[in-house]
CSV table of C-alpha atoms and ligand atoms in Angstrom, one decimal:
chain,number,residue,atom,x,y,z
A,1,MET,CA,-0.2,0.0,0.4
A,2,ALA,CA,2.7,2.3,0.9
A,3,GLU,CA,4.1,2.0,-2.6
A,4,SER,CA,1.3,2.7,-4.2
A,5,ILE,CA,0.7,5.7,-1.9
A,6,ARG,CA,3.8,6.9,-2.6
A,7,ALA,CA,3.4,6.8,-6.5
A,8,GLN,CA,0.1,8.6,-6.4
A,9,LEU,CA,1.4,11.7,-4.1
A,10,GLU,CA,4.8,12.0,-6.3
A,11,SER,CA,2.5,12.0,-9.7
A,12,ASP,CA,0.7,14.8,-7.8
A,13,GLY,CA,3.8,16.4,-7.5
A,14,VAL,CA,4.5,16.2,-3.9
A,15,ALA,CA,8.5,16.5,-3.3
A,16,LEU,CA,8.1,16.9,0.5
A,17,LEU,CA,6.3,14.8,3.2
A,18,VAL,CA,5.9,15.5,7.1
A,19,GLY,CA,5.1,13.4,9.7
A,20,THR,CA,3.8,15.3,12.9
A,21,ALA,CA,3.7,14.5,16.4
A,22,ILE,CA,2.2,16.7,19.4
A,23,ASP,CA,4.3,17.2,22.5
A,24,PHE,CA,3.0,17.1,26.4
A,25,ALA,CA,2.8,21.0,26.0
A,26,GLY,CA,0.7,20.7,22.9
A,27,GLY,CA,3.1,22.1,20.4
A,28,ILE,CA,2.9,20.6,17.1
A,29,HIS,CA,6.6,18.9,15.4
A,30,CYS,CA,7.2,17.2,12.5
A,31,LYS,CA,10.2,15.2,10.4
A,32,GLY,CA,10.2,15.6,6.8
A,33,VAL,CA,11.6,13.5,4.1
A,34,PRO,CA,11.5,13.2,0.3
A,35,ILE,CA,8.3,11.6,-0.7
A,36,ARG,CA,10.4,8.5,-2.2
A,37,ARG,CA,11.0,7.9,1.5
A,38,LEU,CA,7.5,7.4,2.5
A,39,PRO,CA,7.8,3.6,2.6
A,40,ALA,CA,10.7,4.1,5.0
A,41,PHE,CA,9.1,6.6,7.2
A,42,GLN,CA,6.2,4.0,7.7
A,43,GLU,CA,8.4,0.9,8.1
A,44,THR,CA,11.5,2.0,10.1
A,45,GLY,CA,10.5,5.2,11.3
A,46,MET,CA,12.7,8.2,11.4
A,47,GLY,CA,14.8,9.3,14.5
A,48,ALA,CA,13.3,11.7,17.2
A,49,SER,CA,14.8,11.9,20.6
A,50,PRO,CA,12.5,11.0,23.7
A,51,SER,CA,12.4,14.9,24.6
A,52,TRP,CA,10.4,15.7,21.6
A,53,ASN,CA,7.7,14.6,24.2
A,54,VAL,CA,8.8,17.2,26.7
A,55,PHE,CA,9.2,20.4,24.8
A,56,CYS,CA,7.5,23.3,26.5
A,57,ALA,CA,5.5,26.1,25.2
A,58,ASP,CA,8.7,28.5,25.5
A,59,ASN,CA,10.5,26.0,24.2
A,60,GLY,CA,12.2,24.8,27.0
A,61,ILE,CA,12.8,20.9,27.7
A,62,ALA,CA,11.4,19.5,30.8
A,63,PHE,CA,13.4,16.1,31.5
A,64,THR,CA,12.0,13.6,33.6
A,65,ARG,CA,13.1,10.3,35.3
A,66,SER,CA,12.3,8.5,32.2
A,67,ILE,CA,13.2,11.1,29.7
A,68,GLY,CA,16.6,12.3,29.3
A,69,ALA,CA,19.3,13.2,26.7
A,70,VAL,CA,20.2,9.8,25.7
A,71,GLY,CA,18.0,7.4,23.9
A,72,ASP,CA,16.2,7.6,20.5
A,73,LEU,CA,12.8,6.8,19.4
A,74,ARG,CA,11.2,6.2,16.1
A,75,LEU,CA,8.4,8.4,14.6
A,76,ARG,CA,6.5,6.2,12.3
A,77,LEU,CA,4.2,7.6,9.5
A,78,ASP,CA,0.2,6.4,9.6
A,79,THR,CA,0.4,6.2,5.6
A,80,ALA,CA,-3.2,5.3,5.8
A,81,ARG,CA,-3.9,8.9,6.7
A,82,VAL,CA,-1.2,10.7,4.5
A,83,ARG,CA,-2.8,13.5,2.6
A,84,LYS,CA,-1.5,16.3,0.1
A,85,VAL,CA,-2.1,19.6,1.8
A,86,ASP,CA,-0.1,22.1,-0.5
A,87,ASP,CA,1.9,22.6,-3.4
A,88,GLY,CA,4.7,19.5,-3.1
A,89,LEU,CA,3.8,19.5,0.5
A,90,ALA,CA,2.2,16.2,1.9
A,91,TRP,CA,1.1,15.2,5.8
A,92,GLY,CA,0.5,12.4,7.7
A,93,PRO,CA,0.5,11.7,11.5
A,94,ALA,CA,3.0,9.7,13.1
A,95,SER,CA,3.2,7.7,16.1
A,96,PHE,CA,6.5,6.8,18.7
A,97,HIS,CA,8.0,3.7,18.6
A,98,GLU,CA,11.1,2.1,20.5
A,99,GLN,CA,13.9,1.2,18.1
A,100,ASP,CA,12.8,-2.5,18.5
A,101,GLY,CA,9.5,-1.7,16.9
A,102,ALA,CA,7.2,-1.6,20.0
A,103,LEU,CA,5.0,1.3,20.6
A,104,SER,CA,6.8,3.8,23.1
A,105,PRO,CA,4.6,4.1,26.4
A,106,LEU,CA,5.2,7.7,26.0
A,107,CYS,CA,3.2,7.9,22.7
A,108,PRO,CA,0.0,10.1,22.8
A,109,ARG,CA,-1.5,8.7,19.8
A,110,GLY,CA,-0.6,5.2,20.9
A,111,ARG,CA,-2.4,5.9,24.2
A,112,LEU,CA,-5.2,7.1,22.5
A,113,THR,CA,-5.4,4.0,20.2
A,114,ALA,CA,-5.2,1.6,23.3
A,115,VAL,CA,-8.0,3.6,25.2
A,116,VAL,CA,-10.4,3.2,22.1
A,117,ASP,CA,-9.4,-0.5,21.7
A,118,SER,CA,-10.5,-0.9,25.6
A,119,LEU,CA,-13.9,0.5,24.5
A,120,THR,CA,-14.3,-1.8,22.2
A,121,GLU,CA,-13.2,-4.8,24.0
A,122,HIS,CA,-16.3,-3.3,26.3
A,123,GLY,CA,-18.7,-3.4,23.4
A,124,LEU,CA,-18.8,0.4,23.0
A,125,SER,CA,-18.3,2.3,20.1
A,126,PRO,CA,-17.1,6.2,20.6
A,127,LEU,CA,-17.4,9.0,18.1
A,128,MET,CA,-15.7,12.4,18.5
A,129,GLY,CA,-15.9,15.8,16.9
A,130,THR,CA,-14.0,18.9,18.2
A,131,GLU,CA,-14.3,23.0,17.5
A,132,LEU,CA,-11.1,24.8,16.6
A,133,GLU,CA,-11.3,28.3,17.7
A,134,PHE,CA,-8.5,30.8,16.5
A,135,VAL,CA,-7.7,34.3,16.6
A,136,LEU,CA,-6.2,35.9,13.5
A,137,THR,CA,-3.4,38.2,13.8
A,138,THR,CA,-1.0,40.4,11.4
A,139,ARG,CA,2.0,38.6,10.3
A,140,ASP,CA,4.3,39.9,13.3
A,141,GLY,CA,1.7,38.8,15.8
A,142,GLY,CA,-0.2,42.2,16.2
A,143,ARG,CA,-3.7,43.2,16.2
A,144,LEU,CA,-5.7,43.3,12.5
A,145,PRO,CA,-6.7,47.1,11.6
A,146,LYS,CA,-10.5,47.0,11.3
A,147,PRO,CA,-13.1,49.6,12.0
A,148,GLY,CA,-15.1,47.2,14.5
A,149,TRP,CA,-16.1,43.9,15.5
A,150,THR,CA,-19.6,42.2,15.5
A,151,ALA,CA,-19.8,39.0,17.6
A,152,TYR,CA,-20.8,36.1,15.0
A,153,GLY,CA,-21.2,39.2,12.6
A,154,MET,CA,-21.5,38.9,8.8
A,155,GLY,CA,-19.1,41.7,8.6
A,156,ALA,CA,-16.1,40.0,9.7
A,157,VAL,CA,-16.8,37.4,7.2
A,158,SER,CA,-16.9,39.8,4.6
A,159,ASP,CA,-13.8,41.4,5.8
A,160,ARG,CA,-12.3,38.3,5.7
A,161,ARG,CA,-13.7,36.4,2.9
A,162,GLY,CA,-10.6,35.9,0.9
A,163,PHE,CA,-9.2,33.8,3.7
A,164,LEU,CA,-12.1,32.1,4.7
A,165,VAL,CA,-13.2,31.1,1.1
A,166,ASP,CA,-9.9,29.8,0.4
A,167,LEU,CA,-9.9,28.1,3.9
A,168,THR,CA,-13.5,26.2,3.2
A,169,ALA,CA,-12.3,25.0,-0.6
A,170,THR,CA,-8.7,23.9,0.9
A,171,LEU,CA,-10.3,22.3,3.8
A,172,GLU,CA,-13.1,20.5,1.6
A,173,ALA,CA,-10.1,19.4,-1.2
A,174,THR,CA,-8.4,17.9,1.7
A,175,GLY,CA,-11.2,16.0,2.8
A,176,LEU,CA,-11.7,17.5,6.1
A,177,GLY,CA,-15.1,18.2,5.6
A,178,PRO,CA,-15.9,21.0,7.9
A,179,GLU,CA,-19.4,21.0,9.3
A,180,GLN,CA,-19.2,24.9,10.1
A,181,ILE,CA,-17.1,27.9,9.6
A,182,HIS,CA,-17.9,31.3,11.4
A,183,ALA,CA,-16.8,34.2,13.1
A,184,GLU,CA,-16.8,33.7,17.0
A,185,TYR,CA,-17.2,36.2,19.9
A,186,GLY,CA,-13.7,37.5,20.5
A,187,GLU,CA,-12.1,40.2,18.1
A,188,ASP,CA,-10.6,38.5,15.2
A,189,GLN,CA,-11.7,35.0,16.0
A,190,PHE,CA,-13.3,32.3,13.9
A,191,GLU,CA,-14.3,28.5,14.3
A,192,VAL,CA,-13.9,25.8,12.2
A,193,SER,CA,-16.0,22.8,13.7
A,194,LEU,CA,-15.3,19.4,12.6
A,195,ALA,CA,-17.7,16.2,11.6
A,196,PRO,CA,-17.8,13.6,14.3
A,197,ALA,CA,-15.5,10.7,13.5
A,198,GLN,CA,-13.4,7.7,15.0
A,199,PRO,CA,-11.7,9.2,17.9
A,200,VAL,CA,-7.8,8.8,16.2
A,201,GLU,CA,-9.1,10.0,13.4
A,202,MET,CA,-10.8,13.2,14.8
A,203,ALA,CA,-7.5,13.8,16.7
A,204,ASP,CA,-5.6,13.5,13.5
A,205,ALA,CA,-8.1,15.5,11.4
A,206,CYS,CA,-7.6,18.5,14.2
A,207,VAL,CA,-3.9,18.7,13.7
A,208,LEU,CA,-4.1,18.7,9.9
A,209,THR,CA,-6.9,21.4,10.3
A,210,ARG,CA,-4.4,23.3,12.6
A,211,ILE,CA,-1.7,23.0,10.0
A,212,LEU,CA,-4.3,24.3,7.3
A,213,ILE,CA,-5.7,27.2,9.0
A,214,GLY,CA,-2.1,28.2,9.2
A,215,ILE,CA,-0.8,27.6,5.7
A,216,VAL,CA,-4.1,29.4,4.3
A,217,ALA,CA,-3.6,32.2,6.9
A,218,ALA,CA,-0.3,32.8,5.7
A,219,ARG,CA,-1.5,32.8,2.2
A,220,HIS,CA,-3.6,35.7,3.0
A,221,GLY,CA,-0.6,37.6,4.9
A,222,MET,CA,-2.2,36.5,8.5
A,223,ALA,CA,-0.9,34.6,11.4
A,224,VAL,CA,-2.8,32.5,13.6
A,225,SER,CA,-3.2,32.4,17.5
A,226,PHE,CA,-4.4,28.9,19.3
A,227,SER,CA,-3.3,30.3,22.5
A,228,PRO,CA,-6.2,29.4,25.1
A,229,LEU,CA,-5.9,33.5,25.9
A,230,PRO,CA,-4.2,35.3,22.8
A,231,TRP,CA,-4.8,38.7,24.5
A,232,ALA,CA,-4.9,39.2,28.1
A,233,GLY,CA,-8.6,40.2,28.9
A,234,GLY,CA,-9.9,38.9,25.5
A,235,ALA,CA,-12.0,36.1,24.7
A,236,GLY,CA,-10.5,32.5,25.0
A,237,ASN,CA,-9.7,30.0,22.5
A,238,GLY,CA,-11.6,26.8,23.4
A,239,ALA,CA,-10.9,23.0,22.0
A,240,HIS,CA,-14.1,21.7,22.7
A,241,LEU,CA,-14.6,17.9,22.3
A,242,HIS,CA,-17.9,16.3,21.4
A,243,LEU,CA,-18.5,12.7,22.3
A,244,SER,CA,-21.3,10.0,21.6
A,245,LEU,CA,-21.3,6.6,22.3
A,246,SER,CA,-23.3,3.5,21.7
A,247,ARG,CA,-23.4,-0.5,22.2
A,248,ASN,CA,-24.8,-2.5,19.7
A,249,ASN,CA,-25.5,0.3,17.4
A,250,ALA,CA,-27.7,1.9,20.3
A,251,PRO,CA,-26.8,5.0,21.6
A,252,LEU,CA,-26.2,5.6,25.1
A,253,PHE,CA,-27.1,9.3,25.2
A,254,SER,CA,-30.9,8.9,23.6
A,255,GLY,CA,-33.5,6.7,24.0
A,256,GLY,CA,-33.2,5.7,27.6
A,257,ARG,CA,-35.4,6.6,30.7
A,258,GLY,CA,-33.6,9.2,31.8
A,259,PRO,CA,-33.4,12.8,31.8
A,260,HIS,CA,-33.3,13.6,28.2
A,261,GLY,CA,-33.7,10.3,27.2
A,262,ILE,CA,-30.2,9.3,28.8
A,263,THR,CA,-29.9,5.7,29.3
A,264,VAL,CA,-28.5,4.3,32.4
A,265,GLU,CA,-25.1,3.4,31.1
A,266,GLY,CA,-25.1,7.1,29.4
A,267,GLY,CA,-25.5,8.6,32.9
A,268,SER,CA,-22.7,6.6,34.1
A,269,ALA,CA,-20.4,8.0,31.5
A,270,ILE,CA,-21.4,11.4,32.3
A,271,GLY,CA,-20.7,10.7,36.0
A,272,GLY,CA,-17.2,9.6,35.0
A,273,ILE,CA,-16.4,12.3,32.9
A,274,LEU,CA,-17.4,14.4,35.9
A,275,ALA,CA,-15.4,12.8,38.4
A,276,GLY,CA,-12.7,12.8,36.3
A,277,LEU,CA,-12.5,16.0,35.9
A,278,ASP,CA,-10.3,17.3,38.8
A,279,GLY,CA,-7.6,14.5,38.0
A,280,PHE,CA,-7.7,15.4,34.1
A,281,LEU,CA,-7.9,19.2,34.1
A,282,GLY,CA,-4.2,19.4,34.0
A,283,ILE,CA,-4.6,17.4,30.6
A,284,TYR,CA,-7.8,19.3,29.3
A,285,ALA,CA,-6.5,22.8,30.3
A,286,GLY,CA,-3.1,22.7,32.2
A,287,SER,CA,-1.0,25.3,30.5
A,288,VAL,CA,0.3,28.4,32.4
A,289,ILE,CA,-2.1,30.7,30.7
A,290,SER,CA,-5.2,28.4,30.7
A,291,ALA,CA,-6.6,29.0,34.1
A,292,ALA,CA,-7.3,33.0,32.8
A,293,ARG,CA,-9.8,31.2,30.1
A,294,LEU,CA,-11.4,29.1,32.5
A,295,GLN,CA,-13.7,31.8,33.9
A,296,PRO,CA,-17.1,32.1,34.4
A,297,GLY,CA,-19.0,33.9,31.6
A,298,GLN,CA,-16.7,33.2,29.1
A,299,TRP,CA,-18.7,29.9,27.7
A,300,SER,CA,-15.6,27.5,28.5
A,301,GLY,CA,-17.4,25.7,30.9
A,302,ALA,CA,-15.9,26.9,34.2
A,303,ALA,CA,-18.4,25.1,36.4
A,304,ALA,CA,-17.8,21.2,37.0
A,305,CYS,CA,-21.3,20.0,36.2
A,306,TRP,CA,-23.7,19.1,33.1
A,307,GLY,CA,-26.7,20.6,31.7
A,308,LEU,CA,-29.0,20.4,28.6
A,309,GLU,CA,-27.4,22.9,26.2
A,310,ASN,CA,-25.7,24.6,29.2
A,311,ARG,CA,-22.7,26.2,27.7
A,312,GLU,CA,-21.4,27.4,31.4
A,313,ALA,CA,-21.2,24.1,32.1
A,314,ALA,CA,-18.0,21.9,31.9
A,315,LEU,CA,-20.2,19.0,30.0
A,316,ARG,CA,-22.8,20.5,27.8
A,317,PHE,CA,-25.6,18.0,26.8
A,318,VAL,CA,-26.6,18.0,23.3
A,319,ALA,CA,-29.9,16.1,22.8
A,320,ALA,CA,-30.8,14.1,19.9
A,321,THR,CA,-33.3,16.2,17.7
A,322,THR,CA,-34.4,17.1,14.6
A,323,GLY,CA,-32.3,19.9,14.5
A,324,ASN,CA,-29.1,17.7,15.6
A,325,PRO,CA,-28.8,14.9,13.0
A,326,HIS,CA,-25.7,13.4,14.5
A,327,GLY,CA,-27.8,12.1,17.7
A,328,ALA,CA,-27.3,12.8,21.5
A,329,ASN,CA,-23.8,13.7,22.7
A,330,VAL,CA,-22.0,15.3,25.3
A,331,GLU,CA,-19.4,18.2,24.5
A,332,LEU,CA,-16.7,18.8,27.1
A,333,LYS,CA,-16.0,22.8,27.2
A,334,VAL,CA,-13.1,23.0,29.3
A,335,VAL,CA,-10.3,21.7,26.9
A,336,ASP,CA,-8.4,24.4,25.2
A,337,PRO,CA,-5.9,24.2,22.4
A,338,SER,CA,-2.7,23.8,24.7
A,339,ALA,CA,-4.0,20.4,25.5
A,340,ASN,CA,-2.4,17.2,23.9
A,341,ILE,CA,-5.7,16.3,21.7
A,342,TYR,CA,-4.5,12.9,21.9
A,343,LEU,CA,-4.4,13.0,25.3
A,344,ALA,CA,-7.4,15.0,25.9
A,345,ALA,CA,-9.4,12.4,23.8
A,346,ALA,CA,-8.1,9.7,25.9
A,347,ALA,CA,-8.7,11.0,29.3
A,348,LEU,CA,-12.2,12.1,28.1
A,349,LEU,CA,-13.0,8.3,26.9
A,350,GLY,CA,-11.0,6.8,29.5
A,351,SER,CA,-13.1,8.3,32.4
A,352,ALA,CA,-16.6,8.0,30.5
A,353,LEU,CA,-15.6,4.2,30.5
A,354,ASN,CA,-14.4,4.3,34.2
A,355,GLY,CA,-17.9,5.6,35.0
A,356,ILE,CA,-19.7,2.7,33.2
A,357,GLU,CA,-17.2,0.2,34.9
A,358,GLU,CA,-18.0,1.5,38.2
A,359,GLU,CA,-21.8,2.0,37.6
A,360,LEU,CA,-21.7,5.6,38.5
A,361,SER,CA,-24.9,7.4,38.7
A,362,LEU,CA,-26.0,10.5,36.2
A,363,PRO,CA,-25.1,13.8,38.9
A,364,VAL,CA,-28.0,16.0,39.2
A,365,GLU,CA,-28.3,18.4,36.5
A,366,VAL,CA,-27.7,22.3,36.2
A,367,PRO,CA,-30.2,23.8,34.4
A,368,GLY,CA,-29.4,27.4,34.6
A,369,ASN,CA,-26.1,29.4,34.9
A,370,PRO,CA,-24.0,27.5,37.8
A,371,ALA,CA,-23.0,30.9,38.8
A,372,GLU,CA,-25.9,31.9,40.0
A,373,ALA,CA,-26.8,28.8,41.5
A,374,ALA,CA,-27.0,28.3,45.4
A,375,ASP,CA,-23.9,26.1,46.0
A,376,TRP,CA,-21.7,28.8,43.8
A,377,PRO,CA,-18.7,28.8,44.2
A,378,ALA,CA,-18.0,25.1,45.6
A,379,ALA,CA,-19.3,24.0,41.7
A,380,ALA,CA,-16.4,26.6,40.2
A,381,VAL,CA,-13.8,24.6,38.2
A,382,ASN,CA,-10.6,25.3,40.2
A,383,ALA,CA,-8.3,26.0,37.4
A,384,ASP,CA,-5.2,27.1,39.4
A,385,GLN,CA,-2.3,25.7,37.7
A,386,ALA,CA,-0.4,24.2,40.6
A,387,THR,CA,-3.7,22.8,42.1
A,388,VAL,CA,-4.7,21.1,38.9
A,389,LEU,CA,-0.9,19.5,38.6
A,390,GLY,CA,-0.8,18.3,41.8
A,391,ARG,CA,-4.3,16.5,41.3
A,392,LEU,CA,-3.3,15.0,38.0
A,393,GLU,CA,0.1,14.0,39.9
A,394,ARG,CA,-2.0,12.2,42.3
A,395,SER,CA,-4.8,11.0,40.0
A,396,GLU,CA,-4.8,7.1,40.0
A,397,LEU,CA,-7.2,7.1,37.3
A,398,ALA,CA,-4.8,9.4,35.1
A,399,ALA,CA,-1.7,6.7,35.7
A,400,SER,CA,-4.1,3.8,34.6
A,401,ILE,CA,-5.3,5.5,31.6
A,402,LEU,CA,-2.3,7.7,30.5
A,403,GLY,CA,0.6,5.8,32.1
A,404,PRO,CA,2.5,6.7,34.8
A,405,GLU,CA,5.4,8.2,32.2
A,406,ILE,CA,3.1,10.4,30.2
A,407,VAL,CA,1.4,12.1,33.2
A,408,GLU,CA,4.9,12.8,35.0
A,409,GLY,CA,5.9,14.4,31.6
A,410,VAL,CA,3.1,16.3,31.2
A,411,VAL,CA,3.5,17.5,34.8
A,412,ALA,CA,7.1,18.3,34.4
A,413,VAL,CA,6.5,20.4,31.4
A,414,ARG,CA,3.7,22.4,32.8
A,415,ARG,CA,5.7,23.1,36.0
A,416,HIS,CA,8.4,24.3,33.7
A,417,GLU,CA,6.3,26.9,32.0
A,418,ALA,CA,4.7,27.8,35.6
A,419,GLY,CA,8.6,28.7,36.9
A,420,LYS,CA,9.1,30.3,33.7
A,421,PHE,CA,6.4,32.7,33.9
A,422,ALA,CA,5.9,33.1,37.9
A,423,GLY,CA,5.2,36.6,38.9
A,424,LYS,CA,4.4,37.7,35.4
A,425,ALA,CA,1.5,39.5,34.1
A,426,PRO,CA,-1.4,37.9,32.0
A,427,ALA,CA,-0.6,40.1,29.3
A,428,GLU,CA,3.2,39.4,29.3
A,429,ILE,CA,2.7,35.6,29.4
A,430,ALA,CA,-0.3,35.9,26.7
A,431,GLN,CA,2.4,37.7,24.3
A,432,ALA,CA,4.9,35.3,25.0
A,433,LEU,CA,3.0,32.3,24.2
A,434,ARG,CA,0.7,34.0,21.8
A,435,PHE,CA,2.1,31.3,18.9
A,436,ALA,CA,3.0,28.4,21.2
A,437,TRP,CA,0.3,26.3,19.5
A,438,SER,CA,0.5,27.5,16.1
A,439,ALA,CA,1.6,25.4,13.2
B,501,LIG,N1,-14.7,30.9,23.3
B,501,LIG,C1,-15.1,30.0,24.5
B,501,LIG,C2,-14.0,29.1,24.7
B,501,LIG,O1,-13.1,29.5,25.3
B,501,LIG,C3,-16.1,29.3,23.6
B,501,LIG,C4,-17.4,30.1,22.9
B,501,LIG,C5,-18.4,28.7,22.4
B,501,LIG,O2,-19.5,28.4,23.0
B,501,LIG,O3,-18.4,28.7,21.3
B,501,LIG,O4,-14.2,28.0,25.4
B,502,LIG,MG1,-17.4,28.4,19.8
């Protein structure tokens, strides 16, 4: 298969093939080969130091007990996912393997694959979708000049139609099939949402979409920030994850006897996701700038609860209706683009499965704004980075779902960031990290 894909890409004019891997801080890295080396990229892989996993948002390296300057991993291309992305350039996702060929315990993509396999063993089929929010800037990272901004506005689309039309055509041509493209609430903020897919496919598509958004923005003389908070005081960028689950083709979030048709197992999945929230927040939104986004009133889900169409709840429930052809699903809103999407998806799926295995019950629904409820602020998500990292470090669930090496590595990179930016004002941090998650 590799040979025929190589031949096809070569005849399509591809010269350079890149394979990407995401570090624990959410940065996108790649190795490139001339297209004739595609089979070698798949079979033997290309060398990458284990430290690739612990590169930090500021380009520091956070070594751990299991990740030092010595050793080597092989980045192996998943040829089935390779696509031509631009004149002469092709892309594919890659996974970290040991030199003897075994999958590395440090590989986020490998972890997600393993978690999906364990859901399959339990007879569960997951589908996931994601939303990519981003802010356009000038090439040198400044604000774009404009007379004004209307949230979700037509004016923003008219202003940036060259970029948006090119982006839509590019995403369609690459087979990514965006569901929606629109101006968001914050100034110069836009969103692309992707259709539900198998979890690993969803994460791969998210990486490629980020790359393409960057490429197309550059074609139109702009840059793109995927920072959780590109400008202090402005709107944050989310990276919400949608999840639906089914067993023998029967959905878990509809057709049941619980509220909004939630089944008993669906309720347990929701219970598991919320029970895992404290331990996994360091995976979902653990960067040094993440807490600044996770505030009430920002629709970032800063309350540890669930509710039907509740945009202030960490978990928004979306019911099966005529207006929602994809069927019932839950949307985890706390996730931001500094998260490693493979790890965030693995954490979400793993905690849902844990809830089902433990037969947790569906927590009480919060129907209104949680910040106006009687138990506020007890229900507020505590996003303080030191607290979040301590909880991740101590979480037995995180160690069992992600493996101790990954948990140790994530905590190390985030603590490095914390040390680097200690005592700095949000505006300074926002500026320093504005393009840390761009590709
Ligand atoms: N920008 C918000 C966030 O940071 C989300 C807005 C929305 O609901 O789409 O998550
Ligand atoms: Mg949005």
